[in-house]
mmCIF file of N, CA and C in Angstrom:
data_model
loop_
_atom_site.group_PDB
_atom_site.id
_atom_site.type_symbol
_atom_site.label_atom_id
_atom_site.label_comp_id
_atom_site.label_asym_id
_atom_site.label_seq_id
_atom_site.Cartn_x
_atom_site.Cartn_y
_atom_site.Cartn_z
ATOM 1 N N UNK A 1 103.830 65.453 187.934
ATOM 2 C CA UNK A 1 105.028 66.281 187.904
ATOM 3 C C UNK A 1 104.676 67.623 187.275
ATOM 4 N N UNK A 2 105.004 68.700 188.026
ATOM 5 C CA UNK A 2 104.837 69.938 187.779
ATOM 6 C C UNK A 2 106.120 70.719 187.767
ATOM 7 N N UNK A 3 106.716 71.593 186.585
ATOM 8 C CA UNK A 3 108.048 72.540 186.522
ATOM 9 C C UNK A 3 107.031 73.956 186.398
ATOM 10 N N UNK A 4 107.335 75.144 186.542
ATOM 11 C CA UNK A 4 106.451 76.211 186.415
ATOM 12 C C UNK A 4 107.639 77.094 186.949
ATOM 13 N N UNK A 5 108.027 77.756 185.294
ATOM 14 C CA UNK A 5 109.312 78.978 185.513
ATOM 15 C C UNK A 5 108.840 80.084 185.557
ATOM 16 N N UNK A 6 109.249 80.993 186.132
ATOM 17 C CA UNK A 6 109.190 82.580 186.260
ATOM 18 C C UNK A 6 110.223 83.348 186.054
ATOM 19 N N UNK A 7 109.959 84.708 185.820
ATOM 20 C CA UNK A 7 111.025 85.434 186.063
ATOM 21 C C UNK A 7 111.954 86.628 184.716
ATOM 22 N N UNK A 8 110.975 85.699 183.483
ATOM 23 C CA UNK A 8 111.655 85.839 182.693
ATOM 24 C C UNK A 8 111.109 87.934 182.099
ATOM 25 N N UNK A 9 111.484 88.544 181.063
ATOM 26 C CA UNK A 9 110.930 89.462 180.528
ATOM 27 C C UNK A 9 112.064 90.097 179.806
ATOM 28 N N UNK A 10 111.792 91.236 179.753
ATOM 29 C CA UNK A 10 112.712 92.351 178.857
ATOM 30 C C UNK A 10 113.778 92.945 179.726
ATOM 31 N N UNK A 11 115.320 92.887 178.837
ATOM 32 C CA UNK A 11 116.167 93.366 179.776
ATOM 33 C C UNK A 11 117.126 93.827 178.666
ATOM 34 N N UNK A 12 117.750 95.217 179.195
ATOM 35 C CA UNK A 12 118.735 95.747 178.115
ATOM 36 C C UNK A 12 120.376 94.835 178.203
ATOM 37 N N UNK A 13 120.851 95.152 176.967
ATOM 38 C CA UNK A 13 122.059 94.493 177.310
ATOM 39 C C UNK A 13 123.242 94.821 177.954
ATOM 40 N N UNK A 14 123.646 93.613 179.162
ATOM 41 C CA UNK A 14 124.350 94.345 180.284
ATOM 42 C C UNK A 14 123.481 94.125 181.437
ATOM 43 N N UNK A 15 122.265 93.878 181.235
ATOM 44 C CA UNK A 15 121.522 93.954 182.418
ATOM 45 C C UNK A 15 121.646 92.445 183.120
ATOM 46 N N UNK A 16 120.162 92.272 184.025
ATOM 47 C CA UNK A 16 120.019 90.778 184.624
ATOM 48 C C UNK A 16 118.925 90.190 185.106
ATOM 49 N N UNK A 17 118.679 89.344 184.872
ATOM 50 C CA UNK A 17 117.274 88.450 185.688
ATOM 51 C C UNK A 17 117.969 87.353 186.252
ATOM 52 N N UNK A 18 116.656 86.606 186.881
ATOM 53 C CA UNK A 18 116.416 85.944 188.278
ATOM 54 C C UNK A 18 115.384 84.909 187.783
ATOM 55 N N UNK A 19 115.993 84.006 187.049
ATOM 56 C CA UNK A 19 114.474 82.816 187.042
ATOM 57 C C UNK A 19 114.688 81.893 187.798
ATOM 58 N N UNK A 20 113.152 81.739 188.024
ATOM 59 C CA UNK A 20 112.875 80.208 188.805
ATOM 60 C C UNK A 20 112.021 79.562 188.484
ATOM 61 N N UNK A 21 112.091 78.025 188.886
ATOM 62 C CA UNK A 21 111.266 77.198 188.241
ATOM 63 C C UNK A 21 111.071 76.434 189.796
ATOM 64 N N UNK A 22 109.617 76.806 189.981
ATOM 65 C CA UNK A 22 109.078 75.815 191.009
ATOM 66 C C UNK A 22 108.590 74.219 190.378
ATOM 67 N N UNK A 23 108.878 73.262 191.306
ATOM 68 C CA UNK A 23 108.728 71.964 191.009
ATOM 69 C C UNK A 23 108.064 71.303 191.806
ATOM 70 N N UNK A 24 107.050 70.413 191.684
ATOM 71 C CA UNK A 24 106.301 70.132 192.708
ATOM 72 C C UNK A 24 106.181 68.209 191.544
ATOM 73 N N UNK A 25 105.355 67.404 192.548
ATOM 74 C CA UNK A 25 104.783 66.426 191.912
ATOM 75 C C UNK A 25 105.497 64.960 192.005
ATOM 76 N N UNK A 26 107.029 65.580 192.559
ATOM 77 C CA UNK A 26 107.907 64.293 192.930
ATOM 78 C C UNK A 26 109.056 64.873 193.900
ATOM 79 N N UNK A 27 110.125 63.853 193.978
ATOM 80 C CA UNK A 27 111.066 64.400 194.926
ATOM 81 C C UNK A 27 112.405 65.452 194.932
ATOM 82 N N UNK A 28 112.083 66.122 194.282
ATOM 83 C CA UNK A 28 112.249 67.103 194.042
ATOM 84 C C UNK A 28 114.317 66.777 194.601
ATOM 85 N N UNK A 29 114.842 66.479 195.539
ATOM 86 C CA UNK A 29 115.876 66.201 196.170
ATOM 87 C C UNK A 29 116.594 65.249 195.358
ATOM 88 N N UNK A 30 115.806 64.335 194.965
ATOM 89 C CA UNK A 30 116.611 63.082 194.421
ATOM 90 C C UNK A 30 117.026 63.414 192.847
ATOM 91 N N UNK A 31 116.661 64.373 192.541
ATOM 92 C CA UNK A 31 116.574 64.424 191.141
ATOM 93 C C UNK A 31 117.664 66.186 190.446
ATOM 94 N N UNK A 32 119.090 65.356 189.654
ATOM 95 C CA UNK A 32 119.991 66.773 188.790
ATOM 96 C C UNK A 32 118.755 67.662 187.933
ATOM 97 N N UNK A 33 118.841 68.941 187.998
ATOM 98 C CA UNK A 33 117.825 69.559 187.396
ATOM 99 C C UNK A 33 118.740 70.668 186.476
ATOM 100 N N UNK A 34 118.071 71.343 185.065
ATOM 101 C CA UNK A 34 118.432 71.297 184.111
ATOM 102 C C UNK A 34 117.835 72.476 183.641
ATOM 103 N N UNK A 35 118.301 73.882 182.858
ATOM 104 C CA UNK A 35 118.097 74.643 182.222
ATOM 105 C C UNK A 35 118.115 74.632 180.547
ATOM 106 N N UNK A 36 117.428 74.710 180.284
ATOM 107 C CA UNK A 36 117.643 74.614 178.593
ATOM 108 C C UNK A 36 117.323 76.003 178.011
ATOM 109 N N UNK A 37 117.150 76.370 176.820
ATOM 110 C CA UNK A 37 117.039 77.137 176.281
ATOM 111 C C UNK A 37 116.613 76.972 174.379
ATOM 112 N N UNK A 38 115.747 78.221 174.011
ATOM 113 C CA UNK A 38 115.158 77.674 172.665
ATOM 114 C C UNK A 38 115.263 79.265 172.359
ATOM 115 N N UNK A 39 116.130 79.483 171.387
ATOM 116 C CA UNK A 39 115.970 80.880 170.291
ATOM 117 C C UNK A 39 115.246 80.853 169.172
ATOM 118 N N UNK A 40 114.519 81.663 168.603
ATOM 119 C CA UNK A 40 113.760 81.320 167.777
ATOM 120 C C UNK A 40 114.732 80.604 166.247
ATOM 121 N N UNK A 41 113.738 80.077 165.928
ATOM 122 C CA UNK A 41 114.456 79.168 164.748
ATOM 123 C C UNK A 41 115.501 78.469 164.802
ATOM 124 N N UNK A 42 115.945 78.253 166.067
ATOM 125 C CA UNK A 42 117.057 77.363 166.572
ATOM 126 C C UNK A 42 116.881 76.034 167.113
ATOM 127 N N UNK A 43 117.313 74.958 167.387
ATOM 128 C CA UNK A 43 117.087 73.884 168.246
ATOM 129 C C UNK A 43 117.188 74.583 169.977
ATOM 130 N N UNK A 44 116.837 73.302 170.931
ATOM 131 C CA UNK A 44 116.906 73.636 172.213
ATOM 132 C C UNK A 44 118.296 73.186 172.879
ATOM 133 N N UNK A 45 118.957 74.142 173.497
ATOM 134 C CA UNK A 45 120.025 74.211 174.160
ATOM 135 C C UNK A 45 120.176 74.460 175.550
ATOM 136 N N UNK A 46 120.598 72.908 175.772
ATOM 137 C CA UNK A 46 121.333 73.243 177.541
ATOM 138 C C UNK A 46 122.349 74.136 177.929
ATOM 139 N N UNK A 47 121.702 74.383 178.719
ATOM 140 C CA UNK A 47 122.539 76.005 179.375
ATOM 141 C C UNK A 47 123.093 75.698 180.966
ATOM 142 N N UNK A 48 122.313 74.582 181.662
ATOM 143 C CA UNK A 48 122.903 74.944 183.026
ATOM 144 C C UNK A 48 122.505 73.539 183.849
ATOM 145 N N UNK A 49 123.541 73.038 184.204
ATOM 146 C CA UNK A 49 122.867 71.830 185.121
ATOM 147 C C UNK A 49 123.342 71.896 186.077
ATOM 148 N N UNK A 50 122.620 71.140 187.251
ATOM 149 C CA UNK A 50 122.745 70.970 188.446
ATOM 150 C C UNK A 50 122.534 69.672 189.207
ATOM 151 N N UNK A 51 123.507 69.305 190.075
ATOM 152 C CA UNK A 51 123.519 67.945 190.553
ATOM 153 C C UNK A 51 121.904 67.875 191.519
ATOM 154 N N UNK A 52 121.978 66.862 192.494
ATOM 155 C CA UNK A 52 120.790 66.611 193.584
ATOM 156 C C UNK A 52 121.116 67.308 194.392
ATOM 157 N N UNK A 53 122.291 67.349 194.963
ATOM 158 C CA UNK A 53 122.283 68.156 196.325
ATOM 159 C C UNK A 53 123.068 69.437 196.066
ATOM 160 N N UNK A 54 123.116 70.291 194.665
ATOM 161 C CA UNK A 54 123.448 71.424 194.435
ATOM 162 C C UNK A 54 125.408 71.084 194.445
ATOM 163 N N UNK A 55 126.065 69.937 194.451
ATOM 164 C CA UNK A 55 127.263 70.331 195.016
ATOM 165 C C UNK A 55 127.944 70.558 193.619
ATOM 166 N N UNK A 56 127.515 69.848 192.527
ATOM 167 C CA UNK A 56 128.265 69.935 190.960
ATOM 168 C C UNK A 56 127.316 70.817 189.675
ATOM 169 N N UNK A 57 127.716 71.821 189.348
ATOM 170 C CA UNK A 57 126.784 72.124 188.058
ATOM 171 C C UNK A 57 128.060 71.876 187.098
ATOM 172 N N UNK A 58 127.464 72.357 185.755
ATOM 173 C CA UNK A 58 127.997 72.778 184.297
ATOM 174 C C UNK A 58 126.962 73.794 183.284
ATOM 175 N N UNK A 59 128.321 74.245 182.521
ATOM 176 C CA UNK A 59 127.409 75.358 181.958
ATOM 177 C C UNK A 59 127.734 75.077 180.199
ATOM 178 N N UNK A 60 126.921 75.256 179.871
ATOM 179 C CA UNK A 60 127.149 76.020 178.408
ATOM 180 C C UNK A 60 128.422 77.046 178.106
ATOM 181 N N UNK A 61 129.175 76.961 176.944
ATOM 182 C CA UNK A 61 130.484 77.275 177.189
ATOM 183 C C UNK A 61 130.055 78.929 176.928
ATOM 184 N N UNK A 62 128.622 79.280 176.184
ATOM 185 C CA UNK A 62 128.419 80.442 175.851
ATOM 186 C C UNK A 62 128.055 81.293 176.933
ATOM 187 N N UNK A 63 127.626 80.443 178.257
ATOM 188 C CA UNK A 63 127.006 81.403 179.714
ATOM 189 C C UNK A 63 127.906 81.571 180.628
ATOM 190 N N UNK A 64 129.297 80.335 180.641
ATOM 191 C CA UNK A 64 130.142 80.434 181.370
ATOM 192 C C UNK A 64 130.461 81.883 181.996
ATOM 193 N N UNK A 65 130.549 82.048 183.678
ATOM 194 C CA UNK A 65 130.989 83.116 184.218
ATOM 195 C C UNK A 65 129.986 84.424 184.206
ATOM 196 N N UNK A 66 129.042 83.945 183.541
ATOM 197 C CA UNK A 66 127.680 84.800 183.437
ATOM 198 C C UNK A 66 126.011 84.378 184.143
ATOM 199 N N UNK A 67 126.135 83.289 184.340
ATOM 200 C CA UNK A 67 124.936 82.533 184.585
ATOM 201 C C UNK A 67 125.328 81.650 185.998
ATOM 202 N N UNK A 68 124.276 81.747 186.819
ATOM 203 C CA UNK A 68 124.574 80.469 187.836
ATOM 204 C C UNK A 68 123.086 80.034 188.171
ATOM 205 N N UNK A 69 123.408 79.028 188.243
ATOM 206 C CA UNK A 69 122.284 77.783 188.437
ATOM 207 C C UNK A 69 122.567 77.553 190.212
ATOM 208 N N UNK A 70 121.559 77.390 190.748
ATOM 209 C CA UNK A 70 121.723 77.250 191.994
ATOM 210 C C UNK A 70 120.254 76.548 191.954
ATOM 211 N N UNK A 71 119.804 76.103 193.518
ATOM 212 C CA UNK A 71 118.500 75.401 193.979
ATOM 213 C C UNK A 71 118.106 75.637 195.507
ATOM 214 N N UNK A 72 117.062 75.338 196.032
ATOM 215 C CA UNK A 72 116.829 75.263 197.280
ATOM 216 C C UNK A 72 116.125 74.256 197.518
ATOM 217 N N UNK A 73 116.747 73.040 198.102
ATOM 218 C CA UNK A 73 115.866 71.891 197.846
ATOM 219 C C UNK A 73 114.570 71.928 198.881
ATOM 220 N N UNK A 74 114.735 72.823 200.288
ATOM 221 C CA UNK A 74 113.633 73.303 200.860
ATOM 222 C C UNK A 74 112.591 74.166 200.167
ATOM 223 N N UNK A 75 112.446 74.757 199.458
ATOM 224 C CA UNK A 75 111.056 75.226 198.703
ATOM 225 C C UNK A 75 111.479 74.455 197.363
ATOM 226 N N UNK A 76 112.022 73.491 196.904
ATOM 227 C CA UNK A 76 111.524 72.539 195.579
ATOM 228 C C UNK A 76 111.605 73.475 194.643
ATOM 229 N N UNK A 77 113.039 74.686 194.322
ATOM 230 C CA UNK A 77 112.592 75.429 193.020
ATOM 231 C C UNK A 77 114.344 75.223 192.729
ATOM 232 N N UNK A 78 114.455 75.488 191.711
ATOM 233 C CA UNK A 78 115.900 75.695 190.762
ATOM 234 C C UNK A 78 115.888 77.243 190.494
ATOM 235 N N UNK A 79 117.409 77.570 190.512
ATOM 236 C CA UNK A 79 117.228 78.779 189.726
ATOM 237 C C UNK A 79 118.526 78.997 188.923
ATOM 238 N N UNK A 80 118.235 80.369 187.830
ATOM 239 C CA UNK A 80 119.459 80.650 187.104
ATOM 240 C C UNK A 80 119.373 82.227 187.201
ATOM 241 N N UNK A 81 120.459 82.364 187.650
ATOM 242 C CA UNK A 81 120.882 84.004 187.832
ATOM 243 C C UNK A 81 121.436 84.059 186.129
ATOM 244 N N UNK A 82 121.138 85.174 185.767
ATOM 245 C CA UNK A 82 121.790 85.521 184.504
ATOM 246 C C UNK A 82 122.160 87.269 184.629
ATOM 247 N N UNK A 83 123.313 86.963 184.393
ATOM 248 C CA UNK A 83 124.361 88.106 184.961
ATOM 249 C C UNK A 83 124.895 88.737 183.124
ATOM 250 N N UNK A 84 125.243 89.958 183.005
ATOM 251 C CA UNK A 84 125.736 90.311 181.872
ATOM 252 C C UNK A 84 124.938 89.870 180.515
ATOM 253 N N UNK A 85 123.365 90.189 180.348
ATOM 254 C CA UNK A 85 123.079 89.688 179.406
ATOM 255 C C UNK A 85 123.506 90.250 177.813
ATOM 256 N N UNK A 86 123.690 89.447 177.202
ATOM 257 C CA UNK A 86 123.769 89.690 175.797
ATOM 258 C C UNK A 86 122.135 89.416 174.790
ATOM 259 N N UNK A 87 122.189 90.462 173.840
ATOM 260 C CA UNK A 87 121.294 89.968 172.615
ATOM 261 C C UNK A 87 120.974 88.295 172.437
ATOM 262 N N UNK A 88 121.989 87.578 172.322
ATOM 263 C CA UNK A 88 121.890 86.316 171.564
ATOM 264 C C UNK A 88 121.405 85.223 173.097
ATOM 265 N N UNK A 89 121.378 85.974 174.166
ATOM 266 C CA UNK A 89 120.447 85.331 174.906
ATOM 267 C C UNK A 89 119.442 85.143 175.208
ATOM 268 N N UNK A 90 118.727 86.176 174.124
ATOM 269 C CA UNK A 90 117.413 85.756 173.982
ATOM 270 C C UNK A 90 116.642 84.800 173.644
ATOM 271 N N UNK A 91 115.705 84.166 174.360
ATOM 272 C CA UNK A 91 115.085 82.840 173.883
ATOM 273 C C UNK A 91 114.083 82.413 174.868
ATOM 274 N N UNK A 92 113.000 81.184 175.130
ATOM 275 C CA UNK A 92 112.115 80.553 176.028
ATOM 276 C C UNK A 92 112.981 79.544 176.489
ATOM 277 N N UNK A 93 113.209 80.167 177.800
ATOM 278 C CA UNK A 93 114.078 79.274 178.579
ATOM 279 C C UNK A 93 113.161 78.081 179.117
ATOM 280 N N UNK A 94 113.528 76.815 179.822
ATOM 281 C CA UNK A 94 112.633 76.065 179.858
ATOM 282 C C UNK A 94 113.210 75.418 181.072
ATOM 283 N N UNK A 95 112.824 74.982 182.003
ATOM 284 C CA UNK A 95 113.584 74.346 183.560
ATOM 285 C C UNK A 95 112.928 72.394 182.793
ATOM 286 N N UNK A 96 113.856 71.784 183.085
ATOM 287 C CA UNK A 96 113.591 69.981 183.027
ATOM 288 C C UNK A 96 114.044 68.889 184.020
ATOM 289 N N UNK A 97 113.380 68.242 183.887
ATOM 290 C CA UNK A 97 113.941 67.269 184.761
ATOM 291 C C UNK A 97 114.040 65.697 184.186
ATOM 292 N N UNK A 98 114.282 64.660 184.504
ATOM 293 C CA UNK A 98 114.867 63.875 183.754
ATOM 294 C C UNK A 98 114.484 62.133 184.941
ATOM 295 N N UNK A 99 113.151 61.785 184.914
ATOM 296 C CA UNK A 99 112.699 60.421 185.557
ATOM 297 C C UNK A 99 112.301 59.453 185.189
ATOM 298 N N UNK A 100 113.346 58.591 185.579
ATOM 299 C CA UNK A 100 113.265 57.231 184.678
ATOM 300 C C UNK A 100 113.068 57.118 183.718
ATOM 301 N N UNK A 101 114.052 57.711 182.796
ATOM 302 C CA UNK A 101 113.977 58.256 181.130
ATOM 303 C C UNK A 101 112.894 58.721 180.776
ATOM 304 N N UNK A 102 112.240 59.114 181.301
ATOM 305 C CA UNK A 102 111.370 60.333 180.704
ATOM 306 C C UNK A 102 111.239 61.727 180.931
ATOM 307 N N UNK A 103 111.303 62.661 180.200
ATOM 308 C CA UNK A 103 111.451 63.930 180.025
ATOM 309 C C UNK A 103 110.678 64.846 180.723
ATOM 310 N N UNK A 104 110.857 65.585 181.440
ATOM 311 C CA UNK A 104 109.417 66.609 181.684
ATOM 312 C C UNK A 104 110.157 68.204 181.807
ATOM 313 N N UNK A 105 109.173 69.401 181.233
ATOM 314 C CA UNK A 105 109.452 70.379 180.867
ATOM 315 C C UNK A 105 108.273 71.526 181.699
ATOM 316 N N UNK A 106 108.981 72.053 181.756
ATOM 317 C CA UNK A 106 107.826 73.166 182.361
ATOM 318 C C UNK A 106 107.122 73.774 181.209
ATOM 319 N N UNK A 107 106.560 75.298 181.408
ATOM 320 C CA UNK A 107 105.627 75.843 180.176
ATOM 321 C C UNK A 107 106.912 76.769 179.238
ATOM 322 N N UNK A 108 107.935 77.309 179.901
ATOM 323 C CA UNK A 108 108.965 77.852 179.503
ATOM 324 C C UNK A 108 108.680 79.483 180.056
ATOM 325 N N UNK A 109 109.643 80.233 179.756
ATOM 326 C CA UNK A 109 109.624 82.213 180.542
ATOM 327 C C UNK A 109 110.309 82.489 179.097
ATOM 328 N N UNK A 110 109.961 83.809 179.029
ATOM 329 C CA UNK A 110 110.626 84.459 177.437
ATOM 330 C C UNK A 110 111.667 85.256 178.001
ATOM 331 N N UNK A 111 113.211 85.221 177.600
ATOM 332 C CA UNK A 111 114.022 86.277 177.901
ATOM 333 C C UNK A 111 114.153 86.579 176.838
ATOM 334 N N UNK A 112 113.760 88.295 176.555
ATOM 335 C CA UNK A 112 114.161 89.279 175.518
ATOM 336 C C UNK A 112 114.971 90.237 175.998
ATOM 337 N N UNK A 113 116.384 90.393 175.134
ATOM 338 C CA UNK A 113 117.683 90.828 175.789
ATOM 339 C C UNK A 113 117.700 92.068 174.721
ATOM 340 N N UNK A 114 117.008 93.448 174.663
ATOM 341 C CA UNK A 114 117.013 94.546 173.780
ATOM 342 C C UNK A 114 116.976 95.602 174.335
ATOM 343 N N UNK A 115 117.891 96.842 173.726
ATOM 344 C CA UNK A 115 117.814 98.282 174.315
ATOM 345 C C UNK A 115 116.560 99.028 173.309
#
């Protein structure tokens, strides 16, 4: 199992990125996939989930109306639009997935949200 996010970098506040997390190594279809997030000196926080066939997400009450999680189960990647960024969204976002109770994480992307 392979997660491998992109996308991430420096963005003023107000601005926006485009991450994705390619997934390879299993079935990519059968499986709700999952955004988290880690600020420094903070614990890790879910930010964005997504069902198998894209029809149900949920968000973090702090991204609500700002963030969308979407997928393409034909190229095997997840993504999160992040719309209106703020400062306090800065952090190593991290794409997961969740098989047969065990955890798997990609390497993580850095979003730094500064003018």
């Amino acid at each position: 199992v392979q997660l491998v996010e992109s996308g991430g970098g420096l963005v003023q506040p107000g601005g926006s990125l485009r991450l994705s997390c390619a997934a390879s190594g299993f079935t990519f279809s059968r499986y709700d996939m999952r955004w988290y997030r880690q600020a420094p000196g903070k614990g890790r926080e879910l930010v964005a989930d997504i069902s198998r066939a894209g029809v149900s997400t949920n968000y973090a009450d702090s991204v609500k109306g700002r963030f969308t999680i979407s997928r393409d189960n034909a190229k095997n990647t997840v993504y999160l639009q992040m719309n209106s960024l703020k400062p306090e969204d800065t952090a190593v976002y991290y794409c997961h997935a969740r098989m047969r109770l065990v955890d798997y994480w990609g390497q993580g992307t850095q979003v730094t949200v500064s003018s």
